[in-house]
Amino acid sequence: MTTELHKFLFEGLPVRGMLVRLTDAWQEVLRRRDPSEAFEEPVRQLLGEMAAAGVLMQANIKFNGAVVLQIFGDGPVKVAVAEVQPDLGFRTTAKVVGELPSTDSGHLPLDVMVNVGGEGRCAITLDPQNRMPGQQPYQGVVPLHGDQREPLLQLSEVLEHYMLQSEQLDTKLILASNDNIAAGLLIQRLPLQGVGNLAGGPQRLDEDEIGLNEAYNRIAYLAATLTREELLTLDADTILRRLFWEEDIIRFDPMKGLEGPHFACTCSRERVSTMLRNLGREEVESILTEQAQIDVGCEFCGEHYRFDAVDAAELFTDTTDHPPGSTSLQ
């Protein structure tokens, strides 16, 4: 199976959709994790859902920068992160600080993993690729509960709530993940005003349509009938045909390969070198006194960058006057 992203519109209706299936790309993420540091199944499922959701969000807004999705709180999973670049290259990781309860299904709700004390948050950060001087990333943060303070137990519920608050657009999101595939289906009501206005008559405020558009409500209801098992096992053609066989759908060519979602990490030896320089010569030499070399591992991709005493010395000298370090990229 090939990782792919499908985009489609419902002809004549203010509704669009996307379906993502991360297969080989998601398996690559899991393969790169050291077996001794492998996440438990509920964490892997959460990260897979976050990866699928992050790809859908990036493809939906076409943002020239990184889209970073974070879930954090006071549970055993302190923070979980998925980052998606404009070319749909994605990476994901988590920090686990406590033991997870046992589960037969391999799945745990957010109030057990992240939001134990009810203070958990979800943050969406848009980090421009070429920031202007002084420009800061945009970040929206929402709690892991609804308007009535009811706990939101699934990532899909949190993101639906976020989209409703931040964009004033109805969104239906179905997410599922296992060790073979991370998948997601997004259905969203298109804006009735501004650029791409689909209304044939006088423009109306989008807020007036929240929850009231009959076409969107019908399609969202159909999307909600998709089960986790179906999302994980059926191909895109079968899913769309089974859900929307009575609708006229305009489908675009699937995005796959390097033009579609793919695993990619932005770590590099140069970035690690900069981090070590920022620590300062004294701190770096202190670490080398305790151990023969400095070993920095990337939490996202598992790549290790090793610096011996010669490499470390070159960090604090003019590299144009010295030969390359003795340690190659690991």
mmCIF file of C-alpha atoms in Angstrom:
data_model
loop_
_atom_site.group_PDB
_atom_site.id
_atom_site.type_symbol
_atom_site.label_atom_id
_atom_site.label_comp_id
_atom_site.label_asym_id
_atom_site.label_seq_id
_atom_site.Cartn_x
_atom_site.Cartn_y
_atom_site.Cartn_z
ATOM 1 C CA MET A 1 0.000 0.000 0.000
ATOM 2 C CA THR A 2 1.213 3.501 -0.875
ATOM 3 C CA THR A 3 0.813 6.590 1.256
ATOM 4 C CA GLU A 4 -1.623 8.940 -0.475
ATOM 5 C CA LEU A 5 -3.858 11.968 -0.018
ATOM 6 C CA HIS A 6 -7.187 12.338 -1.840
ATOM 7 C CA LYS A 7 -9.013 15.666 -2.224
ATOM 8 C CA PHE A 8 -12.603 15.969 -3.420
ATOM 9 C CA LEU A 9 -15.559 18.351 -3.662
ATOM 10 C CA PHE A 10 -19.290 17.721 -3.588
ATOM 11 C CA GLU A 11 -20.612 19.190 -6.816
ATOM 12 C CA GLY A 12 -22.932 22.160 -6.289
ATOM 13 C CA LEU A 13 -22.581 22.002 -2.497
ATOM 14 C CA PRO A 14 -20.495 24.095 -0.080
ATOM 15 C CA VAL A 15 -18.656 21.002 1.156
ATOM 16 C CA ARG A 16 -15.154 19.675 0.564
ATOM 17 C CA GLY A 17 -13.358 16.575 1.750
ATOM 18 C CA MET A 18 -9.954 14.936 2.099
ATOM 19 C CA LEU A 19 -8.910 11.387 2.835
ATOM 20 C CA VAL A 20 -5.349 10.522 3.871
ATOM 21 C CA ARG A 21 -3.778 7.083 4.192
ATOM 22 C CA LEU A 22 -0.279 7.019 5.696
ATOM 23 C CA THR A 23 1.041 3.503 5.127
ATOM 24 C CA ASP A 24 4.722 3.039 4.267
ATOM 25 C CA ALA A 25 5.467 6.562 5.512
ATOM 26 C CA TRP A 26 3.902 5.828 8.909
ATOM 27 C CA GLN A 27 5.657 2.469 9.156
ATOM 28 C CA GLU A 28 8.950 4.296 8.515
ATOM 29 C CA VAL A 29 8.277 6.546 11.524
ATOM 30 C CA LEU A 30 7.796 3.525 13.784
ATOM 31 C CA ARG A 31 10.748 1.627 12.295
ATOM 32 C CA ARG A 32 13.156 4.438 13.112
ATOM 33 C CA ARG A 33 12.369 4.349 16.815
ATOM 34 C CA ASP A 34 14.873 2.376 18.867
ATOM 35 C CA PRO A 35 13.132 -0.832 20.092
ATOM 36 C CA SER A 36 14.328 -0.124 23.621
ATOM 37 C CA GLU A 37 12.515 3.228 23.496
ATOM 38 C CA ALA A 38 9.414 2.121 21.589
ATOM 39 C CA PHE A 39 6.161 3.786 22.598
ATOM 40 C CA GLU A 40 3.324 1.684 23.985
ATOM 41 C CA GLU A 41 0.453 0.948 21.609
ATOM 42 C CA PRO A 42 -1.942 3.676 22.888
ATOM 43 C CA VAL A 43 0.792 6.304 22.352
ATOM 44 C CA ARG A 44 1.552 4.959 18.881
ATOM 45 C CA GLN A 45 -2.137 5.171 18.015
ATOM 46 C CA LEU A 46 -2.342 8.770 19.265
ATOM 47 C CA LEU A 47 0.761 9.777 17.293
ATOM 48 C CA GLY A 48 -0.596 8.114 14.146
ATOM 49 C CA GLU A 49 -3.859 10.013 14.463
ATOM 50 C CA MET A 50 -1.935 13.242 15.034
ATOM 51 C CA ALA A 51 0.188 12.617 11.940
ATOM 52 C CA ALA A 52 -2.908 12.000 9.800
ATOM 53 C CA ALA A 53 -4.659 15.041 11.267
ATOM 54 C CA GLY A 54 -1.597 17.240 10.758
ATOM 55 C CA VAL A 55 -1.363 16.265 7.085
ATOM 56 C CA LEU A 56 -5.068 17.009 6.591
ATOM 57 C CA MET A 57 -4.723 20.422 8.262
ATOM 58 C CA GLN A 58 -1.624 21.373 6.252
ATOM 59 C CA ALA A 59 -3.238 20.285 2.968
ATOM 60 C CA ASN A 60 -6.427 22.112 3.910
ATOM 61 C CA ILE A 61 -4.883 25.540 4.534
ATOM 62 C CA LYS A 62 -1.935 25.358 2.068
ATOM 63 C CA PHE A 63 0.312 27.217 4.510
ATOM 64 C CA ASN A 64 3.863 28.166 3.489
ATOM 65 C CA GLY A 65 5.405 26.971 6.704
ATOM 66 C CA ALA A 66 5.226 24.221 9.280
ATOM 67 C CA VAL A 67 1.938 23.207 10.880
ATOM 68 C CA VAL A 68 2.666 21.911 14.378
ATOM 69 C CA LEU A 69 -0.001 20.036 16.330
ATOM 70 C CA GLN A 70 0.642 19.554 20.067
ATOM 71 C CA ILE A 71 -1.333 17.844 22.819
ATOM 72 C CA PHE A 72 -0.027 18.367 26.345
ATOM 73 C CA GLY A 73 -1.181 17.983 29.935
ATOM 74 C CA ASP A 74 -0.460 16.330 33.280
ATOM 75 C CA GLY A 75 -1.031 12.694 32.340
ATOM 76 C CA PRO A 76 1.478 9.905 31.619
ATOM 77 C CA VAL A 77 1.871 11.407 28.143
ATOM 78 C CA LYS A 78 3.260 14.837 28.966
ATOM 79 C CA VAL A 79 3.320 16.024 25.353
ATOM 80 C CA ALA A 80 2.700 14.586 21.882
ATOM 81 C CA VAL A 81 3.737 16.434 18.719
ATOM 82 C CA ALA A 82 3.159 16.131 14.983
ATOM 83 C CA GLU A 83 4.829 18.533 12.547
ATOM 84 C CA VAL A 84 3.974 18.816 8.842
ATOM 85 C CA GLN A 85 5.934 20.884 6.324
ATOM 86 C CA PRO A 86 4.432 22.613 3.236
ATOM 87 C CA ASP A 87 5.530 19.696 1.032
ATOM 88 C CA LEU A 88 3.590 17.342 3.370
ATOM 89 C CA GLY A 89 6.750 15.911 4.898
ATOM 90 C CA PHE A 90 5.807 14.935 8.454
ATOM 91 C CA ARG A 91 7.394 13.762 11.684
ATOM 92 C CA THR A 92 6.023 12.999 15.134
ATOM 93 C CA THR A 93 7.108 12.135 18.671
ATOM 94 C CA ALA A 94 5.979 12.150 22.294
ATOM 95 C CA LYS A 95 7.345 12.475 25.814
ATOM 96 C CA VAL A 96 6.010 9.848 28.201
ATOM 97 C CA VAL A 97 6.684 10.424 31.905
ATOM 98 C CA GLY A 98 4.447 7.849 33.592
ATOM 99 C CA GLU A 99 2.906 4.418 33.237
ATOM 100 C CA LEU A 100 -0.189 3.923 31.108
ATOM 101 C CA PRO A 101 -3.114 1.799 32.308
ATOM 102 C CA SER A 102 -3.420 -1.582 30.643
ATOM 103 C CA THR A 103 -5.917 -1.874 27.794
ATOM 104 C CA ASP A 104 -7.142 -4.774 25.675
ATOM 105 C CA SER A 105 -8.001 -2.557 22.704
ATOM 106 C CA GLY A 106 -4.659 -0.785 22.505
ATOM 107 C CA HIS A 107 -6.531 2.527 22.697
ATOM 108 C CA LEU A 108 -6.874 4.949 25.606
ATOM 109 C CA PRO A 109 -8.896 8.199 25.758
ATOM 110 C CA LEU A 110 -7.211 11.570 26.202
ATOM 111 C CA ASP A 111 -8.434 11.998 29.782
ATOM 112 C CA VAL A 112 -6.424 8.904 30.729
ATOM 113 C CA MET A 113 -3.281 9.586 28.703
ATOM 114 C CA VAL A 114 -2.944 13.387 28.719
ATOM 115 C CA ASN A 115 -5.759 15.218 30.480
ATOM 116 C CA VAL A 116 -5.880 13.543 33.893
ATOM 117 C CA GLY A 117 -6.289 16.765 35.872
ATOM 118 C CA GLY A 118 -8.557 18.477 33.362
ATOM 119 C CA GLU A 119 -6.002 21.152 32.441
ATOM 120 C CA GLY A 120 -4.744 19.609 29.197
ATOM 121 C CA ARG A 121 -4.434 21.726 26.060
ATOM 122 C CA CYS A 122 -4.202 21.389 22.313
ATOM 123 C CA ALA A 123 -2.034 23.898 20.459
ATOM 124 C CA ILE A 124 -1.926 24.498 16.708
ATOM 125 C CA THR A 125 1.122 26.492 15.600
ATOM 126 C CA LEU A 126 1.661 27.956 12.135
ATOM 127 C CA ASP A 127 5.370 28.695 11.756
ATOM 128 C CA PRO A 128 6.116 30.642 8.517
ATOM 129 C CA GLN A 129 8.946 29.258 6.400
ATOM 130 C CA ASN A 130 10.551 32.656 5.791
ATOM 131 C CA ARG A 131 9.823 34.752 8.847
ATOM 132 C CA MET A 132 10.182 38.514 8.683
ATOM 133 C CA PRO A 133 12.334 40.158 11.387
ATOM 134 C CA GLY A 134 10.398 40.100 14.633
ATOM 135 C CA GLN A 135 7.646 37.936 13.177
ATOM 136 C CA GLN A 136 6.344 35.295 15.563
ATOM 137 C CA PRO A 137 4.572 32.051 14.703
ATOM 138 C CA TYR A 138 0.785 32.107 15.029
ATOM 139 C CA GLN A 139 -0.527 29.817 17.739
ATOM 140 C CA GLY A 140 -4.057 28.896 18.742
ATOM 141 C CA VAL A 141 -4.652 26.995 21.988
ATOM 142 C CA VAL A 142 -7.835 25.265 23.110
ATOM 143 C CA PRO A 143 -8.599 23.165 26.202
ATOM 144 C CA LEU A 144 -9.342 19.460 25.973
ATOM 145 C CA HIS A 145 -12.963 20.057 26.911
ATOM 146 C CA GLY A 146 -16.074 21.400 25.231
ATOM 147 C CA ASP A 147 -18.129 24.527 25.827
ATOM 148 C CA GLN A 148 -19.888 22.884 28.780
ATOM 149 C CA ARG A 149 -16.540 21.704 30.193
ATOM 150 C CA GLU A 150 -17.315 18.167 29.144
ATOM 151 C CA PRO A 151 -14.060 16.263 28.526
ATOM 152 C CA LEU A 152 -13.191 15.623 24.879
ATOM 153 C CA LEU A 153 -11.904 12.059 24.831
ATOM 154 C CA GLN A 154 -10.729 11.734 21.228
ATOM 155 C CA LEU A 155 -8.307 13.815 19.180
ATOM 156 C CA SER A 156 -10.910 14.167 16.423
ATOM 157 C CA GLU A 157 -13.333 15.826 18.865
ATOM 158 C CA VAL A 158 -10.660 18.273 20.025
ATOM 159 C CA LEU A 159 -9.776 19.313 16.481
ATOM 160 C CA GLU A 160 -13.416 19.648 15.418
ATOM 161 C CA HIS A 161 -13.911 21.955 18.382
ATOM 162 C CA TYR A 162 -10.772 23.900 17.458
ATOM 163 C CA MET A 163 -11.889 24.410 13.847
ATOM 164 C CA LEU A 164 -15.305 25.583 14.971
ATOM 165 C CA GLN A 165 -13.788 28.114 17.373
ATOM 166 C CA SER A 166 -10.939 29.367 15.197
ATOM 167 C CA GLU A 167 -12.443 29.236 11.693
ATOM 168 C CA GLN A 168 -16.190 29.271 12.441
ATOM 169 C CA LEU A 169 -16.515 26.344 10.044
ATOM 170 C CA ASP A 170 -18.263 23.052 10.685
ATOM 171 C CA THR A 171 -15.833 20.148 10.437
ATOM 172 C CA LYS A 172 -16.227 16.391 10.735
ATOM 173 C CA LEU A 173 -13.034 14.444 11.344
ATOM 174 C CA ILE A 174 -12.606 10.677 11.530
ATOM 175 C CA LEU A 175 -9.177 9.378 12.617
ATOM 176 C CA ALA A 176 -7.713 5.929 13.206
ATOM 177 C CA SER A 177 -4.266 4.380 13.485
ATOM 178 C CA ASN A 178 -2.456 1.114 14.091
ATOM 179 C CA ASP A 179 1.085 -0.063 13.401
ATOM 180 C CA ASN A 180 0.394 -0.483 9.679
ATOM 181 C CA ILE A 181 -1.566 2.631 8.775
ATOM 182 C CA ALA A 182 -2.577 6.061 10.076
ATOM 183 C CA ALA A 183 -5.655 7.399 8.308
ATOM 184 C CA GLY A 184 -8.085 10.277 8.435
ATOM 185 C CA LEU A 185 -11.197 11.596 6.723
ATOM 186 C CA LEU A 186 -12.016 15.318 6.853
ATOM 187 C CA ILE A 187 -15.322 16.830 5.759
ATOM 188 C CA GLN A 188 -15.677 20.604 6.002
ATOM 189 C CA ARG A 189 -18.259 23.211 5.130
ATOM 190 C CA LEU A 190 -16.852 25.779 2.703
ATOM 191 C CA PRO A 191 -17.206 29.490 3.550
ATOM 192 C CA LEU A 192 -20.151 31.260 1.951
ATOM 193 C CA GLN A 193 -18.419 34.631 1.727
ATOM 194 C CA GLY A 194 -15.091 36.107 0.708
ATOM 195 C CA VAL A 195 -12.715 34.441 -1.730
ATOM 196 C CA GLY A 196 -14.284 31.304 -3.137
ATOM 197 C CA ASN A 197 -17.771 32.374 -2.097
ATOM 198 C CA LEU A 198 -20.160 29.637 -3.129
ATOM 199 C CA ALA A 199 -23.362 31.497 -2.340
ATOM 200 C CA GLY A 200 -25.316 32.429 -5.438
ATOM 201 C CA GLY A 201 -27.094 35.366 -3.831
ATOM 202 C CA PRO A 202 -26.280 38.008 -1.212
ATOM 203 C CA GLN A 203 -23.427 37.085 1.098
ATOM 204 C CA ARG A 204 -24.192 35.994 4.613
ATOM 205 C CA LEU A 205 -21.974 35.713 7.634
ATOM 206 C CA ASP A 206 -20.528 32.240 7.989
ATOM 207 C CA GLU A 207 -21.567 32.204 11.651
ATOM 208 C CA ASP A 208 -25.208 32.185 10.516
ATOM 209 C CA GLU A 209 -24.598 28.815 8.860
ATOM 210 C CA ILE A 210 -22.870 27.046 11.755
ATOM 211 C CA GLY A 211 -24.712 23.796 12.341
ATOM 212 C CA LEU A 212 -27.527 24.806 9.984
ATOM 213 C CA ASN A 213 -26.345 23.949 6.487
ATOM 214 C CA GLU A 214 -28.437 20.977 5.439
ATOM 215 C CA ALA A 215 -26.044 19.755 2.752
ATOM 216 C CA TYR A 216 -23.078 19.748 5.114
ATOM 217 C CA ASN A 217 -25.097 18.127 7.915
ATOM 218 C CA ARG A 218 -26.190 15.315 5.608
ATOM 219 C CA ILE A 219 -22.676 14.609 4.359
ATOM 220 C CA ALA A 220 -21.167 14.867 7.849
ATOM 221 C CA TYR A 221 -23.763 12.365 9.082
ATOM 222 C CA LEU A 222 -22.754 9.936 6.339
ATOM 223 C CA ALA A 223 -19.052 10.430 7.153
ATOM 224 C CA ALA A 224 -19.723 9.690 10.830
ATOM 225 C CA THR A 225 -20.954 6.194 9.914
ATOM 226 C CA LEU A 226 -17.406 5.246 8.861
ATOM 227 C CA THR A 227 -16.007 2.850 11.452
ATOM 228 C CA ARG A 228 -12.427 2.732 12.668
ATOM 229 C CA GLU A 229 -11.986 -0.717 11.161
ATOM 230 C CA GLU A 230 -13.259 0.442 7.772
ATOM 231 C CA LEU A 231 -10.972 3.471 7.760
ATOM 232 C CA LEU A 232 -7.988 1.243 8.516
ATOM 233 C CA THR A 233 -8.725 -1.563 6.060
ATOM 234 C CA LEU A 234 -10.654 -0.190 3.062
ATOM 235 C CA ASP A 235 -9.021 1.625 0.148
ATOM 236 C CA ALA A 236 -9.979 5.195 -0.738
ATOM 237 C CA ASP A 237 -12.243 4.254 -3.655
ATOM 238 C CA THR A 238 -14.218 1.815 -1.520
ATOM 239 C CA ILE A 239 -14.589 4.268 1.366
ATOM 240 C CA LEU A 240 -15.858 7.121 -0.800
ATOM 241 C CA ARG A 241 -18.190 4.870 -2.747
ATOM 242 C CA ARG A 242 -19.603 3.294 0.404
ATOM 243 C CA LEU A 243 -20.197 6.631 2.152
ATOM 244 C CA PHE A 244 -21.270 8.937 -0.673
ATOM 245 C CA TRP A 245 -22.657 6.726 -3.444
ATOM 246 C CA GLU A 246 -25.677 9.033 -3.869
ATOM 247 C CA GLU A 247 -23.579 12.216 -4.072
ATOM 248 C CA ASP A 248 -21.883 13.779 -7.118
ATOM 249 C CA ILE A 249 -18.216 13.954 -6.161
ATOM 250 C CA ILE A 250 -15.481 15.806 -8.039
ATOM 251 C CA ARG A 251 -12.227 13.996 -7.273
ATOM 252 C CA PHE A 252 -8.717 15.273 -7.909
ATOM 253 C CA ASP A 253 -5.688 13.162 -8.710
ATOM 254 C CA PRO A 254 -4.330 11.553 -5.543
ATOM 255 C CA MET A 255 -1.154 13.038 -4.103
ATOM 256 C CA LYS A 256 1.481 10.371 -3.511
ATOM 257 C CA GLY A 257 5.227 9.860 -3.449
ATOM 258 C CA LEU A 258 7.309 12.958 -2.758
ATOM 259 C CA GLU A 259 4.390 15.115 -3.944
ATOM 260 C CA GLY A 260 2.177 13.610 -1.272
ATOM 261 C CA PRO A 261 2.534 12.910 2.460
ATOM 262 C CA HIS A 262 5.911 11.404 3.355
ATOM 263 C CA PHE A 263 8.132 10.988 6.356
ATOM 264 C CA ALA A 264 10.763 13.730 6.635
ATOM 265 C CA CYS A 265 12.854 15.063 9.503
ATOM 266 C CA THR A 266 14.463 18.503 9.596
ATOM 267 C CA CYS A 267 17.232 17.575 12.036
ATOM 268 C CA SER A 268 20.852 17.946 10.873
ATOM 269 C CA ARG A 269 24.397 17.872 12.199
ATOM 270 C CA GLU A 270 24.576 21.619 11.633
ATOM 271 C CA ARG A 271 21.558 22.226 13.892
ATOM 272 C CA VAL A 272 23.004 20.021 16.626
ATOM 273 C CA SER A 273 26.321 21.875 16.326
ATOM 274 C CA THR A 274 24.498 25.178 16.821
ATOM 275 C CA MET A 275 22.752 23.773 19.903
ATOM 276 C CA LEU A 276 26.086 22.693 21.395
ATOM 277 C CA ARG A 277 27.631 26.094 20.687
ATOM 278 C CA ASN A 278 24.725 27.689 22.526
ATOM 279 C CA LEU A 279 25.500 25.496 25.540
ATOM 280 C CA GLY A 280 28.955 27.057 25.639
ATOM 281 C CA ARG A 281 32.504 25.712 25.614
ATOM 282 C CA GLU A 282 32.616 25.090 29.387
ATOM 283 C CA GLU A 283 29.452 22.969 29.422
ATOM 284 C CA VAL A 284 30.505 20.961 26.359
ATOM 285 C CA GLU A 285 33.957 20.268 27.827
ATOM 286 C CA SER A 286 32.326 19.242 31.105
ATOM 287 C CA ILE A 287 30.201 16.644 29.286
ATOM 288 C CA LEU A 288 33.274 15.307 27.477
ATOM 289 C CA THR A 289 35.108 14.976 30.790
ATOM 290 C CA GLU A 290 32.395 12.603 31.995
ATOM 291 C CA GLN A 291 32.096 10.618 28.765
ATOM 292 C CA ALA A 292 34.250 9.960 25.718
ATOM 293 C CA GLN A 293 31.883 11.628 23.276
ATOM 294 C CA ILE A 294 28.658 13.599 23.089
ATOM 295 C CA ASP A 295 25.808 11.607 21.571
ATOM 296 C CA VAL A 296 22.705 13.588 20.587
ATOM 297 C CA GLY A 297 19.744 11.574 19.316
ATOM 298 C CA CYS A 298 16.820 13.062 17.402
ATOM 299 C CA GLU A 299 13.538 12.339 19.159
ATOM 300 C CA PHE A 300 11.697 12.408 15.842
ATOM 301 C CA CYS A 301 13.712 10.192 13.508
ATOM 302 C CA GLY A 302 16.181 8.355 15.749
ATOM 303 C CA GLU A 303 19.256 9.756 13.971
ATOM 304 C CA HIS A 304 22.313 10.049 16.237
ATOM 305 C CA TYR A 305 24.910 12.805 16.000
ATOM 306 C CA ARG A 306 28.183 12.048 17.765
ATOM 307 C CA PHE A 307 30.912 14.545 18.660
ATOM 308 C CA ASP A 308 34.308 13.561 20.070
ATOM 309 C CA ALA A 309 36.832 15.954 21.617
ATOM 310 C CA VAL A 310 38.188 17.037 18.225
ATOM 311 C CA ASP A 311 34.691 17.723 16.873
ATOM 312 C CA ALA A 312 33.782 19.671 20.010
ATOM 313 C CA ALA A 313 36.928 21.804 19.783
ATOM 314 C CA GLU A 314 36.074 22.745 16.215
ATOM 315 C CA LEU A 315 32.658 24.003 17.321
ATOM 316 C CA PHE A 316 34.366 26.945 19.006
ATOM 317 C CA THR A 317 37.001 27.738 16.358
ATOM 318 C CA ASP A 318 36.930 29.164 12.861
ATOM 319 C CA THR A 319 36.054 26.095 10.797
ATOM 320 C CA THR A 320 37.530 27.643 7.643
ATOM 321 C CA ASP A 321 41.010 27.229 9.163
ATOM 322 C CA HIS A 322 40.611 23.593 10.157
ATOM 323 C CA PRO A 323 39.982 20.253 8.446
ATOM 324 C CA PRO A 324 36.596 18.519 8.832
ATOM 325 C CA GLY A 325 35.862 16.811 12.143
ATOM 326 C CA SER A 326 36.855 13.227 12.787
ATOM 327 C CA THR A 327 33.326 12.021 13.284
ATOM 328 C CA SER A 328 30.995 11.448 10.342
ATOM 329 C CA LEU A 329 27.229 11.692 10.456
ATOM 330 C CA GLN A 330 25.784 8.594 12.098
#
